[in-house]
Coordinates of C-alpha atoms in Angstrom, one line a residue:
X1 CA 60.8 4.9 -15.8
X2 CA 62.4 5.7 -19.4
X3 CA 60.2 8.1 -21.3
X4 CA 59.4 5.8 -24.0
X5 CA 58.2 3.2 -21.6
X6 CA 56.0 5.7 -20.3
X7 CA 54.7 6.9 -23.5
X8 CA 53.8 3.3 -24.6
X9 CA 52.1 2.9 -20.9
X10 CA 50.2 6.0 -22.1
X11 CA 49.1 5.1 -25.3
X12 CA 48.0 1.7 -24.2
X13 CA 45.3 3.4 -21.1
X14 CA 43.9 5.9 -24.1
X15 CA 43.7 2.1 -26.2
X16 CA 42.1 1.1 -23.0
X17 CA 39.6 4.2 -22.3
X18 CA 38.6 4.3 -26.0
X19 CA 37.8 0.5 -26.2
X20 CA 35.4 0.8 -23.3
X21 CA 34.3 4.0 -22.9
X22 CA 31.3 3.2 -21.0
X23 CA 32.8 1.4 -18.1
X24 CA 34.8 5.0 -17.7
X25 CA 31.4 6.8 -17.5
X26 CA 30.2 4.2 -14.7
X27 CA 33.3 4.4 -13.1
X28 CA 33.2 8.5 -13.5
X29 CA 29.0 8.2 -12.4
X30 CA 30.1 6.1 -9.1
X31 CA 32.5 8.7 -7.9
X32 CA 29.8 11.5 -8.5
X33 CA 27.3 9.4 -6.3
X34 CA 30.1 8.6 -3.7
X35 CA 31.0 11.8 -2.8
X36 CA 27.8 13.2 -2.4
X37 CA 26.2 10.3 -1.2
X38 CA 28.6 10.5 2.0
X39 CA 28.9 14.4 1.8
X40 CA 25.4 14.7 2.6
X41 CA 23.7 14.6 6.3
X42 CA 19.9 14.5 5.6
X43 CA 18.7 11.9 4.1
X44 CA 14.7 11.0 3.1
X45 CA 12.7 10.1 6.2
X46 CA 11.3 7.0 3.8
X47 CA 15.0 5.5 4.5
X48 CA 15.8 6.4 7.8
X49 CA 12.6 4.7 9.4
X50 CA 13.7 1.4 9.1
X51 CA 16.9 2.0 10.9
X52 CA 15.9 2.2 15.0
X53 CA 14.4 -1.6 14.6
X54 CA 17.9 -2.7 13.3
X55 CA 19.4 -1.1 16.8
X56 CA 16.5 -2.4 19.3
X57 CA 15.3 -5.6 17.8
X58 CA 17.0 -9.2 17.2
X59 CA 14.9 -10.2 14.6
X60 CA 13.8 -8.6 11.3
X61 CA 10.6 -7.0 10.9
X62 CA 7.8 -7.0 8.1
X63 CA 7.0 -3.3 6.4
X64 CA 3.9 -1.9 4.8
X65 CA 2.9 -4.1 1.8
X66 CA 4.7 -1.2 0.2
X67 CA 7.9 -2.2 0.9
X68 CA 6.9 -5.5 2.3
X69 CA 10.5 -7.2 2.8
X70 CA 12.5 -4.5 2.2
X71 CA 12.9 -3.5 6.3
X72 CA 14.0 -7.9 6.3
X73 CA 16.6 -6.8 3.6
X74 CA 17.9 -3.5 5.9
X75 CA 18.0 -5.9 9.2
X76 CA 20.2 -8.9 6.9
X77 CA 22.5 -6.0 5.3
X78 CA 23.2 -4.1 8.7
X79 CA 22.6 -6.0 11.7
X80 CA 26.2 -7.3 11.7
X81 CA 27.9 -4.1 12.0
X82 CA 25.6 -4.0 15.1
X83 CA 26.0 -7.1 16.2
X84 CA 30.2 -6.5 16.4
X85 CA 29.8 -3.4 18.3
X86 CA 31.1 -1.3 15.1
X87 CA 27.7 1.2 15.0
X88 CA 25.4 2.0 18.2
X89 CA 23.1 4.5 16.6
X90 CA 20.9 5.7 14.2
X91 CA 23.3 8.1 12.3
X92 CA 26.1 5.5 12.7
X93 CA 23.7 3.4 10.8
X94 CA 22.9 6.0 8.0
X95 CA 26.4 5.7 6.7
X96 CA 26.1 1.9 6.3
X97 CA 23.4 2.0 4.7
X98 CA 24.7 4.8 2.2
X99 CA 27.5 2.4 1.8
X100 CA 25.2 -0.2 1.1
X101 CA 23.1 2.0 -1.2
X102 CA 26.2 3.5 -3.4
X103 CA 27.0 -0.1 -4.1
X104 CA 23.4 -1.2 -5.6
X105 CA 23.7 2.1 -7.5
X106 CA 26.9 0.7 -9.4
X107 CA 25.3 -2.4 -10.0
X108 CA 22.3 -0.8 -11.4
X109 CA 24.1 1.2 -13.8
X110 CA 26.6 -2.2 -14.6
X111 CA 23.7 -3.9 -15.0
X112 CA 21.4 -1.1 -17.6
X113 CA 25.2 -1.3 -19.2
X114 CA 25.5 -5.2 -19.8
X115 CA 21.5 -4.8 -21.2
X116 CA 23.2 -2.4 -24.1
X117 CA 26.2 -4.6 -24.5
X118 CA 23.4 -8.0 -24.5
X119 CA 21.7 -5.4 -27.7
X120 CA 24.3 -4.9 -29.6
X121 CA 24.7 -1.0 -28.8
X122 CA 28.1 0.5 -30.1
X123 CA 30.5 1.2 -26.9
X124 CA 30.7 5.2 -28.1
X125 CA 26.3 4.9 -27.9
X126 CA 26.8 3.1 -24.8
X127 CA 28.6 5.2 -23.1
X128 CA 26.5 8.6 -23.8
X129 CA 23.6 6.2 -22.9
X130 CA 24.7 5.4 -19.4
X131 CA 25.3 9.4 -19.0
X132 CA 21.7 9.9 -19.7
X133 CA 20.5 7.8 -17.4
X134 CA 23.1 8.3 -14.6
X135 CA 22.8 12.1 -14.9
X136 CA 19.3 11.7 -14.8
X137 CA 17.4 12.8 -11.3
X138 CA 15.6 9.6 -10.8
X139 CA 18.9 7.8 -10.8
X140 CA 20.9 10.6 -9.1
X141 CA 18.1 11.1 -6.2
X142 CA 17.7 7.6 -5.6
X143 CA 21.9 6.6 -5.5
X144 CA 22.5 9.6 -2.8
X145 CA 20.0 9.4 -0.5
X146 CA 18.3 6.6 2.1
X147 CA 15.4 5.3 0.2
X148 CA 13.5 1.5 -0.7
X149 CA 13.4 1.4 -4.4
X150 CA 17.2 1.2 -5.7
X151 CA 17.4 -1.9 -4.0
X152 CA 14.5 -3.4 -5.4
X153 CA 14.8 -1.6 -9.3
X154 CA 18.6 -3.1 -9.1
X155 CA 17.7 -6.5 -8.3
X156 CA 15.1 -6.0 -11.7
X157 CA 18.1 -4.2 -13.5
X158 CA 20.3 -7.4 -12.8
X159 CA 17.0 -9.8 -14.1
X160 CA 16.6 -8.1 -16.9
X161 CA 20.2 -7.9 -17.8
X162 CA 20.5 -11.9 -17.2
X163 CA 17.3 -11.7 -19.8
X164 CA 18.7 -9.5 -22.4
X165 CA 22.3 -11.0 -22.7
X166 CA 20.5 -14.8 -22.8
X167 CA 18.0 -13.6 -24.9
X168 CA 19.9 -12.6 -27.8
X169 CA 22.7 -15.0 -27.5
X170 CA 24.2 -16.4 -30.5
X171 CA 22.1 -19.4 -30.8
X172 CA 19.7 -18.8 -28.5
X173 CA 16.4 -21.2 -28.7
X174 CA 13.0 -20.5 -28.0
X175 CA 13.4 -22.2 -25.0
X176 CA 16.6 -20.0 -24.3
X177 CA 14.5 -16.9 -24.5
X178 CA 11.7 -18.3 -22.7
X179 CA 13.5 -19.2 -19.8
X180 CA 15.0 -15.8 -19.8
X181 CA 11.6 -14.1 -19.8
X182 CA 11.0 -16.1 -16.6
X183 CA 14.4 -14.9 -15.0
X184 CA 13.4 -11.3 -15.6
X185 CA 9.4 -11.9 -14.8
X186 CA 11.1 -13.3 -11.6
X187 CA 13.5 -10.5 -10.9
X188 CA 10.0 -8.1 -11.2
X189 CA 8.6 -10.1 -8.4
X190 CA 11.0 -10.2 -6.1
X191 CA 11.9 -6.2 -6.5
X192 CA 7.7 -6.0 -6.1
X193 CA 8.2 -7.1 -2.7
X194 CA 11.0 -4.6 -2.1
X195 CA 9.2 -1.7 -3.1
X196 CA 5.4 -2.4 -4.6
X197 CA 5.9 -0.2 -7.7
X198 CA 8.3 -2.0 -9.6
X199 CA 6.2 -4.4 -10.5
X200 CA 6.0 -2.0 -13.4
X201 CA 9.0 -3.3 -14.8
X202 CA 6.8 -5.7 -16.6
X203 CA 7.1 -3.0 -18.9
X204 CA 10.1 -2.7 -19.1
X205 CA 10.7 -6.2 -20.3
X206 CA 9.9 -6.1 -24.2
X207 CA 12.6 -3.9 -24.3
X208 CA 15.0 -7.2 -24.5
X209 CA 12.6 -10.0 -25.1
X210 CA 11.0 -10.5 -28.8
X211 CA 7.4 -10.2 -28.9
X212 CA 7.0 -13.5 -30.4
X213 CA 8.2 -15.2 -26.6
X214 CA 6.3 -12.4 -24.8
X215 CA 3.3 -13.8 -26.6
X216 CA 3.9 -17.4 -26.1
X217 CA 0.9 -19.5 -24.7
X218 CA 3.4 -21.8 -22.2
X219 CA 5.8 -18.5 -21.2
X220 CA 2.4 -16.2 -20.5
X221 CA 0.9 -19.0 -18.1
X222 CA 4.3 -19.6 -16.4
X223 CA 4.8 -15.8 -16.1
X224 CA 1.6 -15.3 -14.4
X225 CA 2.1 -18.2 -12.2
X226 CA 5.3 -16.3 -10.9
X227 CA 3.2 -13.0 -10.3
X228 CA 0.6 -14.4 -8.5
X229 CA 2.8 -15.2 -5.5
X230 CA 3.3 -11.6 -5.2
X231 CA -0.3 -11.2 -3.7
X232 CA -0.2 -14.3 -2.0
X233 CA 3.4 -13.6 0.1
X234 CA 1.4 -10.0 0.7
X235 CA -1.5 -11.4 1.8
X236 CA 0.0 -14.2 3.3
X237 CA 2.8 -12.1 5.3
X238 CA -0.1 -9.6 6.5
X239 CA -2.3 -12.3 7.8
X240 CA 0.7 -13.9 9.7
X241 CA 1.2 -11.0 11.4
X242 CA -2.3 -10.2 12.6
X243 CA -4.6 -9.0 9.3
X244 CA -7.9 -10.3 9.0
X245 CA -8.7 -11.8 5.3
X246 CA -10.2 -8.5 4.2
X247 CA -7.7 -6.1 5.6
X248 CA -4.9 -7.6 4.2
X249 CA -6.7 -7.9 0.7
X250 CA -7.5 -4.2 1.1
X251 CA -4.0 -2.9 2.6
X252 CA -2.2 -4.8 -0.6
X253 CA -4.2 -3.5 -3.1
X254 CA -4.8 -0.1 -2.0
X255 CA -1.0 0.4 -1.0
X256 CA -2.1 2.3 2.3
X257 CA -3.8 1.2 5.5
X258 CA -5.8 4.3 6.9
X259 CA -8.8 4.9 4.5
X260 CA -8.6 8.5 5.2
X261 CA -4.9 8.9 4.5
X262 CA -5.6 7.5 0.7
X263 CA -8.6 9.8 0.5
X264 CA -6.4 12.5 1.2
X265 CA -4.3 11.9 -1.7
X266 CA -7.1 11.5 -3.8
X267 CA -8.3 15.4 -5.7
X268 CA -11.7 15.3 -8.0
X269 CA -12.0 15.9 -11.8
X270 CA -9.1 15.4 -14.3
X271 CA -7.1 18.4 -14.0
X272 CA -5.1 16.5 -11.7
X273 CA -4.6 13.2 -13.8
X274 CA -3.8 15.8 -17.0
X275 CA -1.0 17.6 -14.6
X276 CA 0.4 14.0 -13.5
X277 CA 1.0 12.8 -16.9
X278 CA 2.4 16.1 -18.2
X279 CA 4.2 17.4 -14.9
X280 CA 5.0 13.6 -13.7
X281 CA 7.7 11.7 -15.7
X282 CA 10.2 14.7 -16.4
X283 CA 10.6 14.8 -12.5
X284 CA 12.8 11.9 -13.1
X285 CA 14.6 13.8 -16.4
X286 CA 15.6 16.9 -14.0
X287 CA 15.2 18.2 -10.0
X288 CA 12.7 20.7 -10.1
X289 CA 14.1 21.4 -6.3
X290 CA 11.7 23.9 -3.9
X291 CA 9.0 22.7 -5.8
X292 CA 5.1 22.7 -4.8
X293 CA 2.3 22.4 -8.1
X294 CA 2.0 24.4 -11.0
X295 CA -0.4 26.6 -8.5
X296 CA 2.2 27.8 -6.3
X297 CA 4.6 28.2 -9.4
X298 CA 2.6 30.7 -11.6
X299 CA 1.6 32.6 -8.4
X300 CA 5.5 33.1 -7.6
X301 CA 5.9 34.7 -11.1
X302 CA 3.6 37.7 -9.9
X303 CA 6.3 37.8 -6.6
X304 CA 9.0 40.0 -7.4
X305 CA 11.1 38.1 -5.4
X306 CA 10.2 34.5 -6.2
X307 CA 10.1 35.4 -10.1
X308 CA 13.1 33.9 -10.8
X309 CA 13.1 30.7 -8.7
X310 CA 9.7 30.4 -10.1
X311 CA 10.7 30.7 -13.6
X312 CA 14.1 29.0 -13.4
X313 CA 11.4 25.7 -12.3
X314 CA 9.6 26.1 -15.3
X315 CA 12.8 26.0 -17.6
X316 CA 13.7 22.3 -15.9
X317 CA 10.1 21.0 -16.2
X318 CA 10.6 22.1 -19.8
X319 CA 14.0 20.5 -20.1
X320 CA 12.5 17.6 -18.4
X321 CA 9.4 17.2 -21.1
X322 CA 11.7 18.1 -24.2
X323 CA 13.9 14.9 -23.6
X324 CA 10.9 13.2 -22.9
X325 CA 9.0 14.0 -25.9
X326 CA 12.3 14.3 -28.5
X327 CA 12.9 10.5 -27.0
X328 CA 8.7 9.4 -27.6
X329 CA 8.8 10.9 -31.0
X330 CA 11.8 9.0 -32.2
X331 CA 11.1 6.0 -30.8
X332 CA 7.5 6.4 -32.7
X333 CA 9.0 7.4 -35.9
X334 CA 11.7 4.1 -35.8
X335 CA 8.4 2.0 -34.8
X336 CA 9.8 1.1 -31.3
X337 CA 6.5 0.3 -29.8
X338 CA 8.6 -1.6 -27.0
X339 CA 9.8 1.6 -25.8
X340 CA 6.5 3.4 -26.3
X341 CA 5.0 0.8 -24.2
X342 CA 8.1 1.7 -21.1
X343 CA 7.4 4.9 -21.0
X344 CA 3.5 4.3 -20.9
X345 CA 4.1 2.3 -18.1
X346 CA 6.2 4.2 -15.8
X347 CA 3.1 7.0 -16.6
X348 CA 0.8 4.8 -14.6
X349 CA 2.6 5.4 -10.8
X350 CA 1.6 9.1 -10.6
X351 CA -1.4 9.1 -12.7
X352 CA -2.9 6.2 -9.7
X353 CA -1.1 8.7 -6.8
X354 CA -2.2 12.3 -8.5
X355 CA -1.3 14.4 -5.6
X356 CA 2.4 12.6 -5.7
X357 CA 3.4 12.9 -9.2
X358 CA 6.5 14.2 -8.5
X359 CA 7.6 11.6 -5.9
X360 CA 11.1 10.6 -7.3
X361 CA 10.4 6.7 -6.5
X362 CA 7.9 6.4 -9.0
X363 CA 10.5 7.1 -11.6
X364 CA 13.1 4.6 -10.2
X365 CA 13.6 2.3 -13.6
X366 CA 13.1 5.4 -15.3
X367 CA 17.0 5.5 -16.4
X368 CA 16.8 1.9 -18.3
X369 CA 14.4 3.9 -20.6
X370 CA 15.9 6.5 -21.1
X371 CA 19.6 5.0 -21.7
X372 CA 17.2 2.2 -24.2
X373 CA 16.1 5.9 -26.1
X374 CA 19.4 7.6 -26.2
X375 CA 21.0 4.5 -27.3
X376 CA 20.1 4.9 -30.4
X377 CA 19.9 8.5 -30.8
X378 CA 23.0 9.9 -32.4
X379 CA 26.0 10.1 -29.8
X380 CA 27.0 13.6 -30.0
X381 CA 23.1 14.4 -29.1
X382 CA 23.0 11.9 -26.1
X383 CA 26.5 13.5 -25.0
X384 CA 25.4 16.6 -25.1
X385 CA 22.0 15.8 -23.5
X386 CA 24.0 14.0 -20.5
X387 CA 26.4 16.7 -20.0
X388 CA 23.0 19.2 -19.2
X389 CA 21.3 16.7 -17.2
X390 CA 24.6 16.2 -15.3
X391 CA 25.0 19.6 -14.3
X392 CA 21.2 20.8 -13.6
X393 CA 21.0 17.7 -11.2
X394 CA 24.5 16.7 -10.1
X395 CA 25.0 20.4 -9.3
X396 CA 21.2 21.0 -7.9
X397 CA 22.9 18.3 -5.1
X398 CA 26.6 19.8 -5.0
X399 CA 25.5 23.3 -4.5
X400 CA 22.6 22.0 -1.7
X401 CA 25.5 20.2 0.6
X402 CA 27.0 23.6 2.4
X403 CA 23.9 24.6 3.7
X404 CA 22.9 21.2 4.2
X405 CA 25.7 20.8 6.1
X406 CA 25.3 23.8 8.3
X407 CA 22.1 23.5 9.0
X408 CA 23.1 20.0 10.5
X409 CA 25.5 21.9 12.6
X410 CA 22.6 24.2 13.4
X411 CA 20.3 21.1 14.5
X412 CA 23.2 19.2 16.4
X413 CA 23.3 22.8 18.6
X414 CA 19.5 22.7 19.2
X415 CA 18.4 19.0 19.9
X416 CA 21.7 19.3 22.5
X417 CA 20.5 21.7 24.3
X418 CA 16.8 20.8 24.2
X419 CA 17.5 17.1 25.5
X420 CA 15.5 13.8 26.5
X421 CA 13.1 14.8 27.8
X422 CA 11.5 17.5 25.1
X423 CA 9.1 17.5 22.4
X424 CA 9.4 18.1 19.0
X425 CA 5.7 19.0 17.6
X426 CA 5.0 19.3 13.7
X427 CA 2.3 19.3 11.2
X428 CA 4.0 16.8 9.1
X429 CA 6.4 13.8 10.0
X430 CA 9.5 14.2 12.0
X431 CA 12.0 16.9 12.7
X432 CA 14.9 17.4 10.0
X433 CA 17.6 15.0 10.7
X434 CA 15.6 12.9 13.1
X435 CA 18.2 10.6 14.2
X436 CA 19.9 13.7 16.7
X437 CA 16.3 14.2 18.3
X438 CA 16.9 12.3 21.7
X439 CA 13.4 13.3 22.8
X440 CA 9.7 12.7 21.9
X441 CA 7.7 13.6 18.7
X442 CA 4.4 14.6 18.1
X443 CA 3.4 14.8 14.2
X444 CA 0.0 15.7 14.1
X445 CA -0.5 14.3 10.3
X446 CA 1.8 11.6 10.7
X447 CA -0.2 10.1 14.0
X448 CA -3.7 10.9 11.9
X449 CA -2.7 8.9 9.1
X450 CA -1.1 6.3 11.0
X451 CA -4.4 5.1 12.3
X452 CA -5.4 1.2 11.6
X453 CA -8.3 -0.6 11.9
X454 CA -10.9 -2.6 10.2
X455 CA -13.0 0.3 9.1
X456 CA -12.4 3.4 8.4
X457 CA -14.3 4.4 11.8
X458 CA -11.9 2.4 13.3
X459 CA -8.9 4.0 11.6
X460 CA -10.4 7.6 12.1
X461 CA -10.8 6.6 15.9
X462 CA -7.2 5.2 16.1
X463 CA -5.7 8.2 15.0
X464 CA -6.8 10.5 16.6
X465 CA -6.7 8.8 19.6
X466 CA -2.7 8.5 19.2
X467 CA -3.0 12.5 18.4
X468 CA -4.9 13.8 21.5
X469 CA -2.7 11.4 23.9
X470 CA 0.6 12.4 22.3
X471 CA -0.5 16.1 22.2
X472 CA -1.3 15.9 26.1
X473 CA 1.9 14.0 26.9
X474 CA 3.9 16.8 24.7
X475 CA 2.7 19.9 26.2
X476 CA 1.9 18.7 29.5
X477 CA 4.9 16.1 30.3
X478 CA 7.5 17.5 28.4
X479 CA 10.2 20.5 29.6
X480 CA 9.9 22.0 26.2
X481 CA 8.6 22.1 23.1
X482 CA 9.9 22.6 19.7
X483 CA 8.7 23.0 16.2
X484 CA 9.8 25.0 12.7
X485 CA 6.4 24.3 11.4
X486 CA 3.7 24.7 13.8
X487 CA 3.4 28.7 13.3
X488 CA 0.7 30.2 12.0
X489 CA 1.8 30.4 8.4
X490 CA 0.3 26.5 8.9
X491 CA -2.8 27.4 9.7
X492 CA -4.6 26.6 6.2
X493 CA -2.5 23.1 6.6
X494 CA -3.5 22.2 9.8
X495 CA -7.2 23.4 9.4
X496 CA -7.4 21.0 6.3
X497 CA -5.8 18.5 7.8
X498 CA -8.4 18.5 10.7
X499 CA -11.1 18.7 8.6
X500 CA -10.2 15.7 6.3
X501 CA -9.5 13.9 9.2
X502 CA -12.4 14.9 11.2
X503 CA -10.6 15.8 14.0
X504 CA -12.7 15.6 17.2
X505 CA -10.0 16.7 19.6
X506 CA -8.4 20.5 20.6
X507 CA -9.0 23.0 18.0
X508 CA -5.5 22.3 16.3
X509 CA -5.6 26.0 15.4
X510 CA -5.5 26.7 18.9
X511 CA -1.9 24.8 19.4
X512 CA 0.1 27.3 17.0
X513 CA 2.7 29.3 17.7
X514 CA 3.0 32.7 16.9
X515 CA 6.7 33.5 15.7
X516 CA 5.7 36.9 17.6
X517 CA 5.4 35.3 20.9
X518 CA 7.6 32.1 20.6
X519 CA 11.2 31.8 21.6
X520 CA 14.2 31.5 18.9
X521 CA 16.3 28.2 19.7
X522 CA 18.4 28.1 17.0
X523 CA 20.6 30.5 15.6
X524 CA 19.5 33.7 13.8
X525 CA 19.6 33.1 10.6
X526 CA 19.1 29.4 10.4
X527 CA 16.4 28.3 7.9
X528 CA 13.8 26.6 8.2
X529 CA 14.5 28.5 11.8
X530 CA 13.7 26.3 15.5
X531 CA 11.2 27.8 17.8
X532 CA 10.3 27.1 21.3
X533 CA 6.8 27.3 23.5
X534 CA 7.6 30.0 26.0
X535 CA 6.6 28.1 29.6
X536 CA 3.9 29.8 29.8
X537 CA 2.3 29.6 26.4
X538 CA 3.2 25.5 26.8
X539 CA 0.9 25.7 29.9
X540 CA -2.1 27.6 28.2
X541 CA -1.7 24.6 25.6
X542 CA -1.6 21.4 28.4
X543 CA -4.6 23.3 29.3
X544 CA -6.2 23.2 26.3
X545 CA -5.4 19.7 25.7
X546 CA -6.4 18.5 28.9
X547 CA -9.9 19.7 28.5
X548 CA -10.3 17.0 26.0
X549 CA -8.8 14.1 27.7

């Protein structure tokens, strides 16, 4: 090609790049969340559980009110692949899914994108807007790893994008804007029954629709006609399936079955309501990584060891409150109660779950408001705003896959050689990477606050009933057990846990292992490491067990 032919090809991409430079950051944003979405090899358990019912069952399944629908989406989007023979497994299905996942990523950000375009947002704003939110941790948690709520916060990104751009079209009646408050009133409904939380993207929606509509007499009643059959498909779905009347009323509004489990979650006084709204939200500004309270945090800055780590978390919840507040206090001084009113909103999630205030769902729409703020903050400030956020969280996740990676090595070594027929014991859950365990598992707060019934007698009696019979059936029927938690650095854990619960089974105390006496399985080294029950001390245990059969 002649030189000047390239030079006038040249000129005409920069023409191209610097007409819309904020498709270049979505398209820069997707690569990001590609590469490490299918780099990595653990993904959040929250995902993963909806994946064996795709490979054993024929027909979808209904979820915890939740996530209600969302295992019905999971079943519609990869069934087929299982259906042509083309995955067999769980971890076959993981990569679907993160297929499936990095796509509703790009249409989220498209969508936050075509709300700035709808507002009239400069494309230079625009673009440092959709770096702020896509560097953002609730946006780059959620797009790289197996979870409910980018399905359901796209579906309400896409609504409210439909709103905005219908909304504020040239011409646009009263009835024009109406309608479009119903579109995005709908969207929030049908992402509600994805994942229960984004129903707070009622919030969200004064940020394209003028007050005057959201205050309109006909558009209030038809909007609250739309959210009532939220409840109703809830209650409705739950009933269908077995609920009386009053346990499906309490299981919708109370978000979790067992009585005790939400108990658990619950802490006296407001210290803990004061730490959710400060602490909270700027876990969706920046990754606070190994992080456990403010408790654990200031006692690690007396550790020699743990000083920096300790600090190093304090810097990126400071990071994470300075954008926060910087964003609050403009928006206050430009009288942008709309935006005010967002970030109220998204406030609500962890100040309702205390003890979860850092869970990165309940930040999920959190990038729409904070692209909405840095849209109209000066462009070289939202650049340079996005560039930090990009590199404390897109590097927290590049620098996490090597030892991600090998410790998935580690595992595939292990669960190999422990086989079928063993038994993987924990306080919590599951084991990491849960989909190469071929044989049983025993969570001992998992099965306690998995039990159901009417009551919470009946809950408390389920549970523990599941525990004691899968404890028996672990140390007694299985050729080994495994753990990396059940040692007695998880004594206090497992002593609360049996209190709360009011365990009435084997001292759980009794069932740890002492790293002094237990065997190593995986490789030295490995962290967390793999330890097995020597025969003998898995005998002493059936024992134990058995007594309380």
């Amino acid at each position: 090609m002649p030189a000047g032919s390239q030079l006038m090809n040249g000129r005409r991409l920069w023409r191209a790049a610097a007409a819309a430079p904020d498709l270049w950051v979505v398209a820069g944003l997707g690569a990001l969340v590609v590469a490490i979405g299918f780099l990595r090899k653990d993904f959040c358990g929250d995902g993963v559980r909806h994946l064996p019912a795709v490979l054993r069952s024929a027909h979808p399944e209904l979820g915890e009110p939740r996530w209600l629908f969302f295992p019905a989406l999971v079943f519609a989007l990869l069934r087929p692949v299982v259906a042509l023979g083309l995955v067999d497994d769980v971890e076959g299905l993981t990569r679907v899914m993160m297929a499936a996942t990095v796509i509703a990523a790009g249409l989220y950000l498209l969508a936050v994108r075509a709300c700035l375009v709808a507002l009239g947002i400069a494309p230079a704003r625009r673009a440092a807007a959709l770096a702020v939110a896509g560097g953002s941790a609730s946006f780059l948690l959620a797009a790289t790893d197996l979870m409910e709520p980018i399905f359901g916060a796209t579906l309400f990104a896409v609504g409210l994008a439909f709103a905005a751009r219908h909304a504020a079209a040239p011409g646009a009646t009263e009835g024009d804007r109406r309608r479009a408050l119903l579109a995005a009133v709908a969207a929030t409904a049908a992402a509600a029954l994805l994942y229960q939380g984004l129903i707070l993207g009622l919030g969200l929606i004064p940020l394209v629709i003028p007050a005057s509509t959201l205050w309109e007499r006909r558009a209030l009643a038809q909007s609250a006609l739309i959210l009532a059959a939220v409840p109703l498909a809830m209650l409705g779905a739950l009933a269908a399936s077995g609920n009386s009347l009053g346990r499906a009323w309490s299981r919708t509004v109370l978000a979790e079955e067992n009585p005790l489990y939400r108990s658990y979650l619950e802490k006296p006084g407001l210290t803990p309501y004061m730490v959710a709204l400060v602490a909270g939200p700027p876990n969706g500004v920046v990754t606070l990584g190994d992080y456990h309270g403010f408790r654990r945090v200031l006692a690690n800055l007396r550790q020699p060891g743990e000083r920096w780590p300790a600090l190093a978390v304090l810097l990126r919840l400071g990071l994470g409150i300075a954008v926060l507040a910087a964003g609050a206090i403009a928006a206050w001084h430009r009288r942008d109660w709309a935006l005010l009113a967002a970030c109220a909103t998204l406030a609500v999630l962890p100040l309702v779950r205390t003890q979860q205030y850092g869970y990165v769902k309940f930040y999920v729409l959190l990038p729409i408001v904070l692209a909405s703020g840095a849209a109209r903050a000066p462009a070289a400030a939202a650049s340079a705003v996005a560039a930090l956020l990009l590199a404390l969280n897109g590097g927290a996740l590049l620098a996490a896959l090597p030892a991600q990676r090998q410790l998935y090595a580690d595992r595939v070594d292990v669960y190999g050689r422990a086989g079928a027929d063993a038994c993987w014991l924990t306080i919590a859950w599951e084991p990491p990477f849960s989909f190469l365990w071929r044989g049983s598992v025993c969570p001992i707060f998992g099965l306690l606050a998995r039990g159901t019934g009417e009551d919470v007698a009946q809950a408390s009696a389920a549970g523990q009933a599941m525990l004691t019979g899968c404890l028996e059936t672990c140390f007694c029927r299985s050729s080994g057990v495994f753990t990396d938690d059940m040692t007695e650095a998880a004594g206090p854990l497992v002593a609360d846990s049996a209190r709360h619960f009011a365990y009435a089974g084997p001292n759980l105390e009794t069932l740890l292992l002492p790293v002094a006496q237990a065997e190593l399985a995986s490789r030295p080294g490995s962290t967390p490491p793999v330890y097995r029950y020597p025969p003998a001390e898995q005998r002493r245990r059936c024992d134990l067990v058995a007594h309380h059969r």
